[in-house]
Amino acid sequence: LYLFVSLPMIGLSLAMTKEDPEAMKQVPPKNDPSQIFGKNERIRAYLHALLKSVFPAIFPQLVWLIAFGELMLKFEPKFVQEHCEDAGVAWFTLLSCQKLKDYSGVARTSASALALAELILCILVSS
């Protein structure tokens, strides 16, 4: 709908609008010395970019690990007892179980959905 209706209507309205001859005179000159960063502006920009990218990268991974371990203990206790003998009752003990690599069930699907929701939330909050 957007590509077939909205975008052509916007394009047509822009094409039929008379241009402003003064538009390019309002643009600042290139390499204007008054338009430079402050003393600590570069460090703050790097820190801001780092913080905005770290949380969406790490939090969904942690949510998936915790949710998968907890949901495996809740929904698949028999599978855990049969295939992961050395796993205890905590979610982090299940992470070392090699038999879970081929598992595809309710716990994995639900943990993936929770991680995706967390990623969406982190992106919305950071933007």
PDB file of C-alpha atoms in Angstrom:
ATOM      1  CA  LEU A   1       0.000   0.000   0.000  1.00  0.00           C
ATOM      2  CA  TYR A   2       2.813   2.376   0.874  1.00  0.00           C
ATOM      3  CA  LEU A   3       4.770   1.716  -2.330  1.00  0.00           C
ATOM      4  CA  PHE A   4       1.747   1.844  -4.635  1.00  0.00           C
ATOM      5  CA  VAL A   5      -0.321   4.666  -3.102  1.00  0.00           C
ATOM      6  CA  SER A   6       1.461   6.844  -0.555  1.00  0.00           C
ATOM      7  CA  LEU A   7       4.881   7.118  -2.153  1.00  0.00           C
ATOM      8  CA  PRO A   8       3.610   8.049  -5.655  1.00  0.00           C
ATOM      9  CA  MET A   9       1.263  10.653  -4.151  1.00  0.00           C
ATOM     10  CA  ILE A  10       4.123  12.242  -2.222  1.00  0.00           C
ATOM     11  CA  GLY A  11       6.359  12.137  -5.297  1.00  0.00           C
ATOM     12  CA  LEU A  12       3.716  13.755  -7.484  1.00  0.00           C
ATOM     13  CA  SER A  13       3.033  16.507  -4.968  1.00  0.00           C
ATOM     14  CA  LEU A  14       6.773  17.240  -4.719  1.00  0.00           C
ATOM     15  CA  ALA A  15       7.159  17.225  -8.498  1.00  0.00           C
ATOM     16  CA  MET A  16       4.298  19.694  -8.987  1.00  0.00           C
ATOM     17  CA  THR A  17       5.448  22.112  -6.273  1.00  0.00           C
ATOM     18  CA  LYS A  18       7.249  25.239  -7.394  1.00  0.00           C
ATOM     19  CA  GLU A  19      10.837  25.313  -6.180  1.00  0.00           C
ATOM     20  CA  ASP A  20      12.138  27.976  -3.851  1.00  0.00           C
ATOM     21  CA  PRO A  21      14.972  29.924  -5.522  1.00  0.00           C
ATOM     22  CA  GLU A  22      16.343  30.920  -2.084  1.00  0.00           C
ATOM     23  CA  ALA A  23      16.576  27.326  -0.803  1.00  0.00           C
ATOM     24  CA  MET A  24      20.273  26.760  -1.491  1.00  0.00           C
ATOM     25  CA  LYS A  25      21.227  30.128  -0.057  1.00  0.00           C
ATOM     26  CA  GLN A  26      20.135  28.961   3.411  1.00  0.00           C
ATOM     27  CA  VAL A  27      22.664  26.097   3.499  1.00  0.00           C
ATOM     28  CA  PRO A  28      25.822  26.809   5.542  1.00  0.00           C
ATOM     29  CA  PRO A  29      29.057  26.907   3.550  1.00  0.00           C
ATOM     30  CA  LYS A  30      31.099  23.730   3.325  1.00  0.00           C
ATOM     31  CA  ASN A  31      33.891  23.308   5.911  1.00  0.00           C
ATOM     32  CA  ASP A  32      32.681  26.260   7.926  1.00  0.00           C
ATOM     33  CA  PRO A  33      35.156  26.716  10.836  1.00  0.00           C
ATOM     34  CA  SER A  34      32.350  27.755  13.177  1.00  0.00           C
ATOM     35  CA  GLN A  35      30.678  24.350  12.770  1.00  0.00           C
ATOM     36  CA  ILE A  36      33.131  22.154  14.684  1.00  0.00           C
ATOM     37  CA  PHE A  37      32.868  19.796  17.647  1.00  0.00           C
ATOM     38  CA  GLY A  38      33.474  21.026  21.175  1.00  0.00           C
ATOM     39  CA  LYS A  39      36.372  19.875  23.349  1.00  0.00           C
ATOM     40  CA  ASN A  40      34.782  16.670  24.676  1.00  0.00           C
ATOM     41  CA  GLU A  41      32.100  16.308  22.026  1.00  0.00           C
ATOM     42  CA  ARG A  42      33.837  13.467  20.173  1.00  0.00           C
ATOM     43  CA  ILE A  43      34.230  11.344  23.334  1.00  0.00           C
ATOM     44  CA  ARG A  44      30.586  11.889  24.243  1.00  0.00           C
ATOM     45  CA  ALA A  45      29.495  10.949  20.722  1.00  0.00           C
ATOM     46  CA  TYR A  46      31.518   7.705  20.841  1.00  0.00           C
ATOM     47  CA  LEU A  47      30.212   6.871  24.314  1.00  0.00           C
ATOM     48  CA  HIS A  48      26.647   7.578  23.251  1.00  0.00           C
ATOM     49  CA  ALA A  49      26.968   5.372  20.155  1.00  0.00           C
ATOM     50  CA  LEU A  50      28.579   2.594  22.194  1.00  0.00           C
ATOM     51  CA  LEU A  51      25.864   2.623  24.843  1.00  0.00           C
ATOM     52  CA  LYS A  52      23.113   2.686  22.235  1.00  0.00           C
ATOM     53  CA  SER A  53      24.571  -0.380  20.533  1.00  0.00           C
ATOM     54  CA  VAL A  54      25.692  -2.461  23.529  1.00  0.00           C
ATOM     55  CA  PHE A  55      22.334  -2.879  25.244  1.00  0.00           C
ATOM     56  CA  PRO A  56      20.429  -4.184  22.191  1.00  0.00           C
ATOM     57  CA  ALA A  57      23.340  -6.530  21.457  1.00  0.00           C
ATOM     58  CA  ILE A  58      23.773  -8.048  24.930  1.00  0.00           C
ATOM     59  CA  PHE A  59      20.400  -7.993  26.695  1.00  0.00           C
ATOM     60  CA  PRO A  60      18.482 -10.196  24.213  1.00  0.00           C
ATOM     61  CA  GLN A  61      21.266 -12.789  24.421  1.00  0.00           C
ATOM     62  CA  LEU A  62      21.045 -12.842  28.206  1.00  0.00           C
ATOM     63  CA  VAL A  63      17.261 -13.028  28.095  1.00  0.00           C
ATOM     64  CA  TRP A  64      17.447 -15.989  25.705  1.00  0.00           C
ATOM     65  CA  LEU A  65      19.950 -17.860  27.880  1.00  0.00           C
ATOM     66  CA  ILE A  66      18.004 -17.323  31.093  1.00  0.00           C
ATOM     67  CA  ALA A  67      14.600 -17.977  29.521  1.00  0.00           C
ATOM     68  CA  PHE A  68      15.772 -21.115  27.722  1.00  0.00           C
ATOM     69  CA  GLY A  69      17.270 -22.584  30.879  1.00  0.00           C
ATOM     70  CA  GLU A  70      14.275 -21.765  33.037  1.00  0.00           C
ATOM     71  CA  LEU A  71      11.733 -22.901  30.447  1.00  0.00           C
ATOM     72  CA  MET A  72      13.613 -26.180  29.936  1.00  0.00           C
ATOM     73  CA  LEU A  73      13.426 -26.842  33.667  1.00  0.00           C
ATOM     74  CA  LYS A  74       9.733 -25.921  33.718  1.00  0.00           C
ATOM     75  CA  PHE A  75       8.400 -27.540  30.517  1.00  0.00           C
ATOM     76  CA  GLU A  76      10.867 -30.380  29.830  1.00  0.00           C
ATOM     77  CA  PRO A  77      12.054 -31.816  33.174  1.00  0.00           C
ATOM     78  CA  LYS A  78      12.061 -35.395  31.822  1.00  0.00           C
ATOM     79  CA  PHE A  79      14.222 -34.410  28.847  1.00  0.00           C
ATOM     80  CA  VAL A  80      16.651 -32.664  31.180  1.00  0.00           C
ATOM     81  CA  GLN A  81      16.841 -35.677  33.512  1.00  0.00           C
ATOM     82  CA  GLU A  82      17.376 -38.144  30.652  1.00  0.00           C
ATOM     83  CA  HIS A  83      19.888 -36.230  28.550  1.00  0.00           C
ATOM     84  CA  CYS A  84      21.619 -33.860  30.956  1.00  0.00           C
ATOM     85  CA  GLU A  85      22.526 -35.894  34.028  1.00  0.00           C
ATOM     86  CA  ASP A  86      25.129 -33.436  35.280  1.00  0.00           C
ATOM     87  CA  ALA A  87      22.719 -30.482  35.097  1.00  0.00           C
ATOM     88  CA  GLY A  88      21.400 -29.206  38.382  1.00  0.00           C
ATOM     89  CA  VAL A  89      18.284 -27.228  39.179  1.00  0.00           C
ATOM     90  CA  ALA A  90      19.599 -23.867  37.973  1.00  0.00           C
ATOM     91  CA  TRP A  91      19.314 -22.472  34.440  1.00  0.00           C
ATOM     92  CA  PHE A  92      23.045 -21.875  34.027  1.00  0.00           C
ATOM     93  CA  THR A  93      23.883 -25.544  34.595  1.00  0.00           C
ATOM     94  CA  LEU A  94      21.886 -26.474  31.486  1.00  0.00           C
ATOM     95  CA  LEU A  95      24.034 -24.330  29.220  1.00  0.00           C
ATOM     96  CA  SER A  96      26.858 -26.875  29.208  1.00  0.00           C
ATOM     97  CA  CYS A  97      24.592 -29.785  28.162  1.00  0.00           C
ATOM     98  CA  GLN A  98      25.510 -30.848  24.614  1.00  0.00           C
ATOM     99  CA  LYS A  99      22.222 -32.709  24.007  1.00  0.00           C
ATOM    100  CA  LEU A 100      20.291 -29.439  24.004  1.00  0.00           C
ATOM    101  CA  LYS A 101      21.997 -28.427  20.760  1.00  0.00           C
ATOM    102  CA  ASP A 102      19.516 -30.555  18.756  1.00  0.00           C
ATOM    103  CA  TYR A 103      16.481 -29.772  20.935  1.00  0.00           C
ATOM    104  CA  SER A 104      13.641 -27.959  19.205  1.00  0.00           C
ATOM    105  CA  GLY A 105      10.544 -27.602  21.284  1.00  0.00           C
ATOM    106  CA  VAL A 106       8.384 -25.245  23.275  1.00  0.00           C
ATOM    107  CA  ALA A 107      11.222 -23.945  25.458  1.00  0.00           C
ATOM    108  CA  ARG A 108      13.440 -22.939  22.537  1.00  0.00           C
ATOM    109  CA  THR A 109      10.596 -21.303  20.625  1.00  0.00           C
ATOM    110  CA  SER A 110       9.357 -19.402  23.669  1.00  0.00           C
ATOM    111  CA  ALA A 111      12.866 -18.264  24.608  1.00  0.00           C
ATOM    112  CA  SER A 112      13.419 -17.030  21.053  1.00  0.00           C
ATOM    113  CA  ALA A 113      10.157 -15.084  21.146  1.00  0.00           C
ATOM    114  CA  LEU A 114      11.139 -13.496  24.458  1.00  0.00           C
ATOM    115  CA  ALA A 115      14.581 -12.570  23.103  1.00  0.00           C
ATOM    116  CA  LEU A 116      13.020 -10.998  20.013  1.00  0.00           C
ATOM    117  CA  ALA A 117      10.608  -9.004  22.187  1.00  0.00           C
ATOM    118  CA  GLU A 118      13.546  -7.852  24.321  1.00  0.00           C
ATOM    119  CA  LEU A 119      15.465  -6.796  21.206  1.00  0.00           C
ATOM    120  CA  ILE A 120      12.501  -4.772  19.976  1.00  0.00           C
ATOM    121  CA  LEU A 121      12.121  -3.163  23.392  1.00  0.00           C
ATOM    122  CA  CYS A 122      15.839  -2.287  23.590  1.00  0.00           C
ATOM    123  CA  ILE A 123      15.780  -0.750  20.126  1.00  0.00           C
ATOM    124  CA  LEU A 124      12.674   1.279  20.930  1.00  0.00           C
ATOM    125  CA  VAL A 125      14.110   2.530  24.209  1.00  0.00           C
ATOM    126  CA  SER A 126      17.496   3.398  22.722  1.00  0.00           C
ATOM    127  CA  SER A 127      16.062   5.273  19.745  1.00  0.00           C
TER     128      SER A 127
END
